[in-house]
Coordinates of C-alpha atoms in Angstrom, one line a residue:
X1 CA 113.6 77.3 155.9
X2 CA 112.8 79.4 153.2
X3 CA 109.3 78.3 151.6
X4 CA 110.1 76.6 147.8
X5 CA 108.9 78.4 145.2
X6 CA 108.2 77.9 140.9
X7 CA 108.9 80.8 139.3
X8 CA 105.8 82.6 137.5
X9 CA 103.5 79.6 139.4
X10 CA 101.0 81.7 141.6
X11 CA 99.9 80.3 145.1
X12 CA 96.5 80.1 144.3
X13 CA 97.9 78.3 140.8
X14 CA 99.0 75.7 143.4
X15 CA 96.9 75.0 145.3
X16 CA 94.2 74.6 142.3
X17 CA 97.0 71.7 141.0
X18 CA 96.9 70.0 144.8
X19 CA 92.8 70.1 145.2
X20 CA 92.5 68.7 141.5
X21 CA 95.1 65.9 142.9
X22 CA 92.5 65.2 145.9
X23 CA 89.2 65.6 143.8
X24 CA 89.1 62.3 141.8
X25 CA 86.4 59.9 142.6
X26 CA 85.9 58.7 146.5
X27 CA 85.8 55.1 145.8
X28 CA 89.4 53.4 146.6
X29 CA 92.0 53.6 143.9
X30 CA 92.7 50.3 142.0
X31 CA 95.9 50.0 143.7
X32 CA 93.7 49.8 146.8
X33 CA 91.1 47.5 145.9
X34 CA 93.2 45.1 144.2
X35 CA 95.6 44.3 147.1
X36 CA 98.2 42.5 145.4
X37 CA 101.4 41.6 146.7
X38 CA 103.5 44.3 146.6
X39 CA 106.5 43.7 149.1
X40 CA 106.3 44.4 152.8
X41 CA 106.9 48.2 154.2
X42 CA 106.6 49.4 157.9
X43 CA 107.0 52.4 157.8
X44 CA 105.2 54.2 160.9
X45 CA 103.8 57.8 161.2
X46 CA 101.4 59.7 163.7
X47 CA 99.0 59.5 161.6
X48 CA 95.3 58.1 162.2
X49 CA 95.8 54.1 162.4
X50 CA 92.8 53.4 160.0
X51 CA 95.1 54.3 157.2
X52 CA 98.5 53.1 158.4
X53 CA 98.2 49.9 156.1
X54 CA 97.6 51.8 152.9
X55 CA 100.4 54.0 154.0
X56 CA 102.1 51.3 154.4
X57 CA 101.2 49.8 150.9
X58 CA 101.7 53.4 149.1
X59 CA 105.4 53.7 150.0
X60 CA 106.0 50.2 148.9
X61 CA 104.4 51.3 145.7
X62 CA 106.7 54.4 145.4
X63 CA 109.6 52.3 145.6
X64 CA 108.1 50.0 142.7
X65 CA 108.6 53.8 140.9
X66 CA 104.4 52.8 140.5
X67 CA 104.2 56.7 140.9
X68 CA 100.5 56.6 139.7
X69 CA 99.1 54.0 141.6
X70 CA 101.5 55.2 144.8
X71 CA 100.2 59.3 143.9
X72 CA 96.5 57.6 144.0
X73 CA 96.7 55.7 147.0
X74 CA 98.7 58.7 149.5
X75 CA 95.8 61.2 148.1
X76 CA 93.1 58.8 149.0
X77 CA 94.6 58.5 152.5
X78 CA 94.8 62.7 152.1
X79 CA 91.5 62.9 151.5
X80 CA 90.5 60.0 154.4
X81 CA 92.9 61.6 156.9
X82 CA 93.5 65.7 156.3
X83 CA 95.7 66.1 159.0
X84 CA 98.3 63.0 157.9
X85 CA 101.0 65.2 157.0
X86 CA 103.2 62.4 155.7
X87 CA 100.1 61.3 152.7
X88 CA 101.4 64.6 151.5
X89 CA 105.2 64.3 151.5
X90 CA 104.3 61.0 149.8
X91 CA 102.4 63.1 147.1
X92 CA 105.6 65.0 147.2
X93 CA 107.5 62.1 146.6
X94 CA 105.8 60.3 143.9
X95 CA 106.3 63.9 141.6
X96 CA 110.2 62.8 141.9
X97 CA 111.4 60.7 140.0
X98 CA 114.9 60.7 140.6
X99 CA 116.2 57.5 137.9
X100 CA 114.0 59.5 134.9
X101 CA 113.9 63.0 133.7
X102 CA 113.4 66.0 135.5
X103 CA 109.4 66.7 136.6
X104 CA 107.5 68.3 134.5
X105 CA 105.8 72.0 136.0
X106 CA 102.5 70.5 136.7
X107 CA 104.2 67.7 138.6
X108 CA 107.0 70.5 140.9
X109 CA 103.4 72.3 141.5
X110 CA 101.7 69.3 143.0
X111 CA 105.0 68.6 145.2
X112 CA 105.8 71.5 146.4
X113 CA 102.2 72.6 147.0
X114 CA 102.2 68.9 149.0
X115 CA 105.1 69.7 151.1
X116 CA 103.7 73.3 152.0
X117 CA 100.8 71.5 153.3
X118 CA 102.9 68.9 155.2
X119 CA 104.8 71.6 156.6
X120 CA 101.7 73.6 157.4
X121 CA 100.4 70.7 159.5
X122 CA 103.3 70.0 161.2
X123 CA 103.7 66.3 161.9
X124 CA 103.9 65.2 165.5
X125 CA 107.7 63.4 165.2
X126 CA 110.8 64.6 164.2
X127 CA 111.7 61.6 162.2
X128 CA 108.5 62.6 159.9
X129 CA 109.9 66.2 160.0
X130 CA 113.0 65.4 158.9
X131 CA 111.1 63.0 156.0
X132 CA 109.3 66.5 155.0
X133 CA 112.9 68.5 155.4
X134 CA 114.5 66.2 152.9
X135 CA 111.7 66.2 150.2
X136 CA 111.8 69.9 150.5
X137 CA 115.5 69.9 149.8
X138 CA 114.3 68.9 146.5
X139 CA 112.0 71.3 145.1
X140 CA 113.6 74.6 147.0
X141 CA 114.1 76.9 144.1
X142 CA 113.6 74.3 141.6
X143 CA 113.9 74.5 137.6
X144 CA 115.4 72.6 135.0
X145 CA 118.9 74.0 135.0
X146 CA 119.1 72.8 138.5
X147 CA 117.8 69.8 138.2
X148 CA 121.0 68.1 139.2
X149 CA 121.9 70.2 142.1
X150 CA 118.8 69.7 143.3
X151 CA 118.8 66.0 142.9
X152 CA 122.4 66.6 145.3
X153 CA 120.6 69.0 147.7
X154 CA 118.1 66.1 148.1
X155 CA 120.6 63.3 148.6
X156 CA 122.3 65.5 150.5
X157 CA 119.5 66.2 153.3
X158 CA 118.6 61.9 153.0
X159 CA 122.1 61.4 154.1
X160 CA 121.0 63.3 157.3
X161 CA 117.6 61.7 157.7
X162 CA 119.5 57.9 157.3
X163 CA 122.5 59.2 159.6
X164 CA 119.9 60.3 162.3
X165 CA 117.3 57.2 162.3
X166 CA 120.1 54.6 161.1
X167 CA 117.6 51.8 161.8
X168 CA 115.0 53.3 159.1
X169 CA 114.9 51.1 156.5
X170 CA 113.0 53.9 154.0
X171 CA 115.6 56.3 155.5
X172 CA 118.1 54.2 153.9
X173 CA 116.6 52.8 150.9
X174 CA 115.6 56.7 149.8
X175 CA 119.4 57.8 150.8
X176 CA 120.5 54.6 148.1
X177 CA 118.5 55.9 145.7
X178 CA 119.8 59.5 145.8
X179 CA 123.3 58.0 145.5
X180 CA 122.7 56.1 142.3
X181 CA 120.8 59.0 141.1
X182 CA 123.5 61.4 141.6
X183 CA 126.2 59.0 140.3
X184 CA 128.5 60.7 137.8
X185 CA 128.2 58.9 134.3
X186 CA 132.0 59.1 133.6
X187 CA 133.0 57.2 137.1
X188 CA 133.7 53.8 135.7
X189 CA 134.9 52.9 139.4
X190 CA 130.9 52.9 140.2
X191 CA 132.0 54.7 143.5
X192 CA 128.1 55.9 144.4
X193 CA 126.5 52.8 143.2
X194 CA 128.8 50.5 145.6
X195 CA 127.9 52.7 148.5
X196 CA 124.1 52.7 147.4
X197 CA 124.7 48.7 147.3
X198 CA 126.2 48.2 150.6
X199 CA 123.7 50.0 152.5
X200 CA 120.5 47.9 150.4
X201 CA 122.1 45.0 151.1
X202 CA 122.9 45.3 155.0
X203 CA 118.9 46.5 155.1
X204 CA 118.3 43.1 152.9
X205 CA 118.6 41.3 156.0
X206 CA 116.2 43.7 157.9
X207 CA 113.4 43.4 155.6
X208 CA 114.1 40.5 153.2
X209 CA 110.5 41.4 151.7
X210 CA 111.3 45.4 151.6
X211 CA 110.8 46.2 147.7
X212 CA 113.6 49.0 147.7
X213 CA 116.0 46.4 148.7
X214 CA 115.3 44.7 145.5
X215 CA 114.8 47.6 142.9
X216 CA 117.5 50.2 144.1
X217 CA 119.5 47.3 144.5
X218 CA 119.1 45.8 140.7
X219 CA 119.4 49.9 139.9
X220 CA 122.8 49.9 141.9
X221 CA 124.7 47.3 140.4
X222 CA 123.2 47.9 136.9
X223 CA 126.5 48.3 135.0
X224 CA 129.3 46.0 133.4
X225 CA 131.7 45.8 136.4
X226 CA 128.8 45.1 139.0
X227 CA 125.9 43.4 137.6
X228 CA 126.9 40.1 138.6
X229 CA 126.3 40.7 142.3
X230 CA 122.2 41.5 141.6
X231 CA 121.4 38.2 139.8
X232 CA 120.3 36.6 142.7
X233 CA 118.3 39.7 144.1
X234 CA 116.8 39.5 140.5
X235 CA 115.6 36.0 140.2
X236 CA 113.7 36.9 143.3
X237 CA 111.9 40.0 143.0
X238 CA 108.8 38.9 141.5
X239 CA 108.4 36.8 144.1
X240 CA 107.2 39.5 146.5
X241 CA 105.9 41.5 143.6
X242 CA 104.0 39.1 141.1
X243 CA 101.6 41.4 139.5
X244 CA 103.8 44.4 139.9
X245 CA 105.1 45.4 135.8
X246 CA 108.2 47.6 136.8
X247 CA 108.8 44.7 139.2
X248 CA 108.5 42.1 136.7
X249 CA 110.9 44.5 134.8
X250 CA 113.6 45.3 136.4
X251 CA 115.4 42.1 136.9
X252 CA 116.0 42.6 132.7
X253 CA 118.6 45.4 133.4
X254 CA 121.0 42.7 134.9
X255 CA 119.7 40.4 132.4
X256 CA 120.8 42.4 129.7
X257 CA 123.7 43.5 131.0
X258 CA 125.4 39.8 130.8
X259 CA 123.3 38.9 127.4
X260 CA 120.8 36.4 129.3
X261 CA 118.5 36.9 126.4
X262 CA 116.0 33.9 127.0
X263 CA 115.1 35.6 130.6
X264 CA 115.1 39.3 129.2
X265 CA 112.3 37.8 127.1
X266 CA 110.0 36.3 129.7
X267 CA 109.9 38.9 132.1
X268 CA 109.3 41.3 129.9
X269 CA 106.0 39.7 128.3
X270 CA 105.2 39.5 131.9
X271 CA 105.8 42.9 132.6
X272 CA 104.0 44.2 129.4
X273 CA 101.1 41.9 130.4
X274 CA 100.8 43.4 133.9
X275 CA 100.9 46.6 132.6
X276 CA 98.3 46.4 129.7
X277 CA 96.1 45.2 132.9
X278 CA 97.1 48.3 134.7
X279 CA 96.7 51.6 132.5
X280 CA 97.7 54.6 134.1
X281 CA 95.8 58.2 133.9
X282 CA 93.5 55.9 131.7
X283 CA 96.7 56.1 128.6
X284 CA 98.4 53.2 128.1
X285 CA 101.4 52.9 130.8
X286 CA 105.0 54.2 130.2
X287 CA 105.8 50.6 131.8
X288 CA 104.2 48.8 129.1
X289 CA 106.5 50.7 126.4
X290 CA 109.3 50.2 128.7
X291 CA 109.1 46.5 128.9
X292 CA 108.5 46.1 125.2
X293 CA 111.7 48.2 124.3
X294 CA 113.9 45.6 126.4
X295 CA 111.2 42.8 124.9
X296 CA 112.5 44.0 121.5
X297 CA 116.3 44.3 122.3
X298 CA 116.6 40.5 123.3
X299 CA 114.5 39.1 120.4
X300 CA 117.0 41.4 118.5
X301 CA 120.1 39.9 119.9
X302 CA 118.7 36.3 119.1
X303 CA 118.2 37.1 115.6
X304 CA 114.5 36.6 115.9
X305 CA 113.2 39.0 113.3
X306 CA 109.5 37.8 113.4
X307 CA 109.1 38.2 116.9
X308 CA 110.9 41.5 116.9
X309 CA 108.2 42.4 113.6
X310 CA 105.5 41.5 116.3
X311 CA 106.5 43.2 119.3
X312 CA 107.0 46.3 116.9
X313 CA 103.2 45.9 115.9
X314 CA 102.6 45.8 119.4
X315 CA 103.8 48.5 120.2
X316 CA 102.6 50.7 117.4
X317 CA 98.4 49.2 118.4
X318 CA 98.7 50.4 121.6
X319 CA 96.2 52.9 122.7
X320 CA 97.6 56.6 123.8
X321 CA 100.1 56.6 126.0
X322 CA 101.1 57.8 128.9
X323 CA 102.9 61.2 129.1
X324 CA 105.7 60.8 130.3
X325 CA 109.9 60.5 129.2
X326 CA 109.8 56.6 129.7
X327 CA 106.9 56.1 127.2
X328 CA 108.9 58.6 124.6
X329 CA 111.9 56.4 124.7
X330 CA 110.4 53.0 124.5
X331 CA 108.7 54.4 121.7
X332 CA 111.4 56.2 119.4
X333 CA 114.1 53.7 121.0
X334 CA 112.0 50.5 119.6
X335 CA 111.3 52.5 116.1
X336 CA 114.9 52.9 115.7
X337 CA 116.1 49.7 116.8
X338 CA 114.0 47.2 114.3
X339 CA 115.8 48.8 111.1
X340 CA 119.1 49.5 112.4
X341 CA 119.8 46.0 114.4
X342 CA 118.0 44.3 111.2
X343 CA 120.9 46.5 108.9
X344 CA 117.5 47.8 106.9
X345 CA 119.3 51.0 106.2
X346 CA 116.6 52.2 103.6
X347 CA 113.7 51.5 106.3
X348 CA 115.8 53.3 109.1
X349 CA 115.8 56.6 106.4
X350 CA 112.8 56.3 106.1
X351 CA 111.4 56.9 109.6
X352 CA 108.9 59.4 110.5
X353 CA 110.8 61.3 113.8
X354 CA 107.1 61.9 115.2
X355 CA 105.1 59.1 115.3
X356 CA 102.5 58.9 116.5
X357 CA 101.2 62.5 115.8
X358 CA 99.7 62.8 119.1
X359 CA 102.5 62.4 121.1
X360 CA 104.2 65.7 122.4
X361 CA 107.5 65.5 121.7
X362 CA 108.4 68.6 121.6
X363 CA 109.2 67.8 125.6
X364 CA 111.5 64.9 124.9
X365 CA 113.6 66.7 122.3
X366 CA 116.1 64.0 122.7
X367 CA 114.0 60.6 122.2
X368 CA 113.0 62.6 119.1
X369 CA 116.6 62.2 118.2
X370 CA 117.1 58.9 119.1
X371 CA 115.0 58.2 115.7
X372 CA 116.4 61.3 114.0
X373 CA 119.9 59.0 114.2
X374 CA 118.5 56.4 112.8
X375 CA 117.2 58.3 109.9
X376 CA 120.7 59.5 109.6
X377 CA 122.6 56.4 109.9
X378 CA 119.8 54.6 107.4
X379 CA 120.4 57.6 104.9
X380 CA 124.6 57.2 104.7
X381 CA 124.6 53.6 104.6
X382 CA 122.0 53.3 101.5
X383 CA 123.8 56.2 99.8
X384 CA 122.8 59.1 100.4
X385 CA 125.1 61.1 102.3
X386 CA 123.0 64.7 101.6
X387 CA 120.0 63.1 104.0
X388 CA 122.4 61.9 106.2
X389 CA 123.7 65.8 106.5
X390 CA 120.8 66.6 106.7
X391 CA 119.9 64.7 109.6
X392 CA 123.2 65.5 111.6
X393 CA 122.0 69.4 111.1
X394 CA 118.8 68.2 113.0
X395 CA 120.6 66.2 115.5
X396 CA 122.4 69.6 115.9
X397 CA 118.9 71.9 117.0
X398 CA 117.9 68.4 119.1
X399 CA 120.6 68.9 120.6
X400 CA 120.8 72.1 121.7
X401 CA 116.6 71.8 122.9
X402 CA 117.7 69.1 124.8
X403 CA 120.8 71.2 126.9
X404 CA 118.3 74.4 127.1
X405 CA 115.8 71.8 128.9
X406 CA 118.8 71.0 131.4
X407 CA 119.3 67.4 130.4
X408 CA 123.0 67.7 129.7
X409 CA 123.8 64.0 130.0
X410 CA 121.1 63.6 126.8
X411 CA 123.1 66.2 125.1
X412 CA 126.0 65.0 125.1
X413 CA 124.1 61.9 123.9
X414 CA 122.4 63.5 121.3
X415 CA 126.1 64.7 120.2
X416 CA 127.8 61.3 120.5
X417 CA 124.5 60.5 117.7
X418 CA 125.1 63.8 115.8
X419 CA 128.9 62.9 115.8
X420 CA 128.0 59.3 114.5
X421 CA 126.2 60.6 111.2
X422 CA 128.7 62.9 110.3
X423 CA 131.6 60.4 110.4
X424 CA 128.9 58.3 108.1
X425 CA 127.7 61.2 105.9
X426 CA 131.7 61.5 105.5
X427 CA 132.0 58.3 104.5
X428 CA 129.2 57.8 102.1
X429 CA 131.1 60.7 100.1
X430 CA 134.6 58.8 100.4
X431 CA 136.2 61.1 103.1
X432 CA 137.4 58.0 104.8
X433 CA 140.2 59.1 107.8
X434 CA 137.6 61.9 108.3
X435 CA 135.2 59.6 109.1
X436 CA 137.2 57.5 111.0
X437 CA 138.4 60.1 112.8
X438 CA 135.1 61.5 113.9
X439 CA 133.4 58.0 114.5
X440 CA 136.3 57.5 117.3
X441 CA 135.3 60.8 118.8
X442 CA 131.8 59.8 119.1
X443 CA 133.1 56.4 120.5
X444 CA 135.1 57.8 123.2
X445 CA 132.4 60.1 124.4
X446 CA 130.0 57.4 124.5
X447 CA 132.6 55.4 126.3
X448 CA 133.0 58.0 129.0
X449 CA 129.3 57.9 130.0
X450 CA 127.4 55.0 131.6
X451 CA 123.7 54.3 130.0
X452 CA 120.7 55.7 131.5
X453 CA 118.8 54.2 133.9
X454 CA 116.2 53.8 131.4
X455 CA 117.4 52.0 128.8
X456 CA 118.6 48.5 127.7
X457 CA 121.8 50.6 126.1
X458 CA 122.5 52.5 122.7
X459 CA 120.6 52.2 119.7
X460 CA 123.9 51.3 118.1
X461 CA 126.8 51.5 120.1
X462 CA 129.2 54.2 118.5
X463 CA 132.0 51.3 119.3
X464 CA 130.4 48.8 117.7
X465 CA 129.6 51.7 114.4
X466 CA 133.2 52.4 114.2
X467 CA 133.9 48.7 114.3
X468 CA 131.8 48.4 111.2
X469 CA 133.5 51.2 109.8
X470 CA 136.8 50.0 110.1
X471 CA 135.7 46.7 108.6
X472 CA 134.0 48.9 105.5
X473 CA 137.6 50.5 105.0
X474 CA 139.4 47.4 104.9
X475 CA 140.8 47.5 108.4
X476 CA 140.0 44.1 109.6
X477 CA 142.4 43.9 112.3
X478 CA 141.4 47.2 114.3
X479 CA 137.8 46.0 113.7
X480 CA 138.0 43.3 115.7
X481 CA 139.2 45.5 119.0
X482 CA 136.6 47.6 118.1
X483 CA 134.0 44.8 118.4
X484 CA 135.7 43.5 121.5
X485 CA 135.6 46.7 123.2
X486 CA 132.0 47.0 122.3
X487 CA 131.2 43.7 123.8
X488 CA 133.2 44.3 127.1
X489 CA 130.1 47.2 127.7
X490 CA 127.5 45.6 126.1
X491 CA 127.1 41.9 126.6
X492 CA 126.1 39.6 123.5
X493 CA 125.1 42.2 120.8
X494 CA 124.2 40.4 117.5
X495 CA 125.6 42.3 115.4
X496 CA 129.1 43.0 117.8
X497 CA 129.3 38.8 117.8
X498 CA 128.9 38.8 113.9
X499 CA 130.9 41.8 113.1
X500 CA 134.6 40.6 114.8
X501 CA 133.6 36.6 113.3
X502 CA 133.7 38.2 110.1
X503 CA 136.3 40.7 110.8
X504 CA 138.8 38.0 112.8
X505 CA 138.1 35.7 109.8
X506 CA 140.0 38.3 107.3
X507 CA 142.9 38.8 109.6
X508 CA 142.6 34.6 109.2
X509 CA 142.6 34.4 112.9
X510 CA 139.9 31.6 112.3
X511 CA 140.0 30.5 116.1
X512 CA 138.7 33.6 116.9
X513 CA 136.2 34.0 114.5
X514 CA 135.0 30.5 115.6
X515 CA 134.9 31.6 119.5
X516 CA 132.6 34.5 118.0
X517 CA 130.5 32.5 115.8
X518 CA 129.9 30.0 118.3
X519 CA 128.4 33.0 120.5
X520 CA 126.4 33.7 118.2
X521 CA 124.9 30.6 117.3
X522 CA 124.7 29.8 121.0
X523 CA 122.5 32.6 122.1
X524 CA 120.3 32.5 119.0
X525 CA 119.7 28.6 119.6
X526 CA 116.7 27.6 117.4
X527 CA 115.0 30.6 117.4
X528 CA 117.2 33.0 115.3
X529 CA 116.4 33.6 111.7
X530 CA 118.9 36.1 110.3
X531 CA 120.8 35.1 107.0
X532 CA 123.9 35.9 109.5
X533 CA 122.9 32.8 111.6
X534 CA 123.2 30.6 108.4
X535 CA 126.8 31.6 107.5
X536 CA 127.9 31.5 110.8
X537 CA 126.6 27.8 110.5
X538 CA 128.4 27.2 107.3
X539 CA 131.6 28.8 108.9
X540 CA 131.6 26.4 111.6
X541 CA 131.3 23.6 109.2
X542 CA 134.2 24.0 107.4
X543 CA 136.4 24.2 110.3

């Protein structure tokens, strides 16, 4: 097989990044010494049985997707056991990533150096050949505008691994993954997640305790036709996995897909808690920024503006964080969100793009956008449709940064976002079938593309903007499918409930607007504090 290579990455280059990976203290990593309950993995190997259990425990930590703790724990066994050839295709493996963004170069280095080594030692077994084979398919002749072929080639080869050792529960769980990683955005039949599901759930009843069997699962099924089918897997992942934060996470992604606020909301305090206990490269954790984002969306859909305020100033005390895409979204996501949920149009302008300063976003081009909407929204509904131009110009060079860096479904995000302000800016200066007609083709493009893996869903829908758009324009009627249509995609939204009560109410379809207030009032309970919580009340009085 032809040996993977980085272009302009010398050998020696590599090999420097794989010793540094080994060279950190010699006392256990904290993942070690801690010994929490991660999940139960058996996964054997040939190598030396005095590290098989932290092998053991390292895999289940990969399929956590704790990539630090699992990267910690496989070089410890690397550095206990040299000739262990698998502890370096898990090195290999915890570099992937295949839910998040494409590795960065120091991350390909360390894999690929990794599987050289593997390869170099030459496991005993075929099945751990084949394990090293399949990583490789990976990283052979990676770079960024290959990232998705190469995230194919690796499915690909895992399909072969599973199809060979059909009894390998890791096998399996790692050929699941692939398939939800490689699932096109515009199939709204969900045909690779319902294969990825069927395979996690006839391993379920091999290893009821195996952690993949949870998380890819949860991953799977996390969209609007299928989420349903992962509640109950979701209600019981932290009880294999109580101290784990992505594991006290990921049950919110089915959460939030069927607007189950209240739960949203607890598990992610405990996940944010786990992780501020659990820093990772000593920077605060990418899954503490993760959990408060989805934190932030539910208090959002309740209407609880003082607890969204405090999670904000959470966020913003936290020490440095973690390098890495999932840190840069929570981040810009939960800047943007606050204003625009809370219609502060003059506080969504107003946001700095870059904050904080230290933060290099210059690699995440399109979380940097993410706020640069915002901005841009926030400018044409206070007024000011030459910032909102302005902004849409930017969202134009974010955009193309974030193609050039190979992340074509965030383009076409960014675009759906740069779309969105222009159909604003058009309206702000009274150009209103132009800015209908361009909010539509932002709304169908968002429609053709599932959310990513790592987030709660849009900022603003661009289904749920052109519903408020119609409204603005005194089109009540075609409002409220707008809203609807919004809803269908993403459960419970605030400001989608709110939007077709009003907008039914004009049409004077007031048993609609009642079914929508009542919604509304329902998930906000006692907790929501919005001015359009009290005249949803008074509403529903006068019926």
């Amino acid at each position: 097989m032809k040996t993977p290579i980085i272009s302009g990455t010398s050998f020696l280059s590599l090999s420097l990044t794989l010793a540094l990976a080994l060279s950190v203290a010699t006392s256990p990593p904290a993942a070690v010494a801690e010994q929490q309950d991660i999940g139960s993995v058996s996964f054997s190997t040939s190598c030396s049985r005095s590290v098989q259990a932290d092998f053991n425990r390292a895999v289940a930590l990969l399929h956590h997707m704790m990539y630090v703790q699992s990267h910690e724990l496989f070089a410890d066994i690397a550095r206990r056991d040299p000739d262990c050839a698998m502890a370096y295709w898990g090195i290999a493996m915890t570099a992937l990533h295949p839910l998040w963004a494409p590795p960065p170069a120091e991350a390909l280095a360390r894999g690929q150096e990794a599987l050289r080594k593997a390869r170099e030692i030459s496991p005993e077994t075929a099945r751990e050949k084949a394990y090293i084979e399949a990583a490789s398919a990976f990283y052979q002749d990676w770079d960024k505008t290959r990232h998705r072929k190469n995230l194919e080639a690796w499915s690909a080869a895992q399909q072969q691994l599973y199809e060979r050792f059909p009894d390998d529960v890791d096998a399996g769980a790692l050929y699941a993954l692939s398939l939800v990683a490689t699932a096109p955005k515009e199939d709204k039949d969900y045909t690779h997640q319902k294969a990825a599901g069927k395979i996690l759930e006839r391993l379920r009843g091999k290893a009821p305790r195996h952690p993949a069997m949870y998380h890819y699962l949860i991953h799977a099924y996390d969209n609007p036709a299928l989420a349903g089918r992962a509640l109950e897997v979701a209600r019981e992942y932290d009880k294999i996995a109580p101290e784990v934060p992505h594991a006290l996470h990921m049950p919110s992604h089915i959460f939030v897909r069927q607007g189950i606020w209240p739960d949203t909301i607890d598990w992610n305090k405990r996940s944010a808690a786990a992780a501020r206990r659990q820093p990772a490269e000593g920077k605060t954790s990418l899954h503490y920024y993760h959990a408060l984002d989805y934190l932030l969306y539910a208090y959002l859909q309740q209407g609880r503006k003082k607890e969204a305020k405090a999670t904000i100033a959470e966020l913003q005390a936290a020490a440095e964080a973690q390098d890495e895409f999932a840190s840069a979204y929570g981040i810009a996501a939960s800047r943007a969100r606050y204003p625009l949920e809370n219609r502060d149009w003059r506080g969504a302008a107003a946001l700095d793009p870059r904050v904080p300063g230290s933060f290099p976003w210059d690699k995440y081009p399109w979380t940097e956008a993410v706020v640069e909407f915002a901005r841009g929204i926030g400018a044409a509904r206070s007024g000011d449709s030459a910032a909102a131009v302005r902004s849409a110009g930017r969202l134009g060079e974010l955009q193309e940064q974030t193609a050039a860096a190979g992340e074509q479904y965030w383009a076409r995000q960014v675009k759906v976002q740069q779309l969105a302000v222009q159909a604003w800016a058009e309206l702000s200066a009274g150009d209103q079938q132009q800015a209908r007609a361009l909010m539509r083709e932002a709304a169908d493009m968002e429609d053709s593309m599932d959310k990513h893996p790592v987030t709660p869903g849009p900022v603003l829908p661009a289904r749920e903007l052109l519903g408020d758009m119609l409204l603005a324009s005194n089109k009540p009627r075609e409002a409220v499918e707008a809203y609807r249509a919004a809803l269908e995609v993403n459960a419970g939204r605030f400001n989608s409930l709110y939007g077709a009560a009003r907008a039914a109410a004009e049409i004077g379809d007031n048993r609609a607007a009642s079914k929508f207030y009542q919604e509304l009032l329902d998930q906000a309970g006692e907790y929501g504090s919005r001015e359009e919580i009290a005249r949803a009340r008074k509403f529903m009085e006068q019926q």
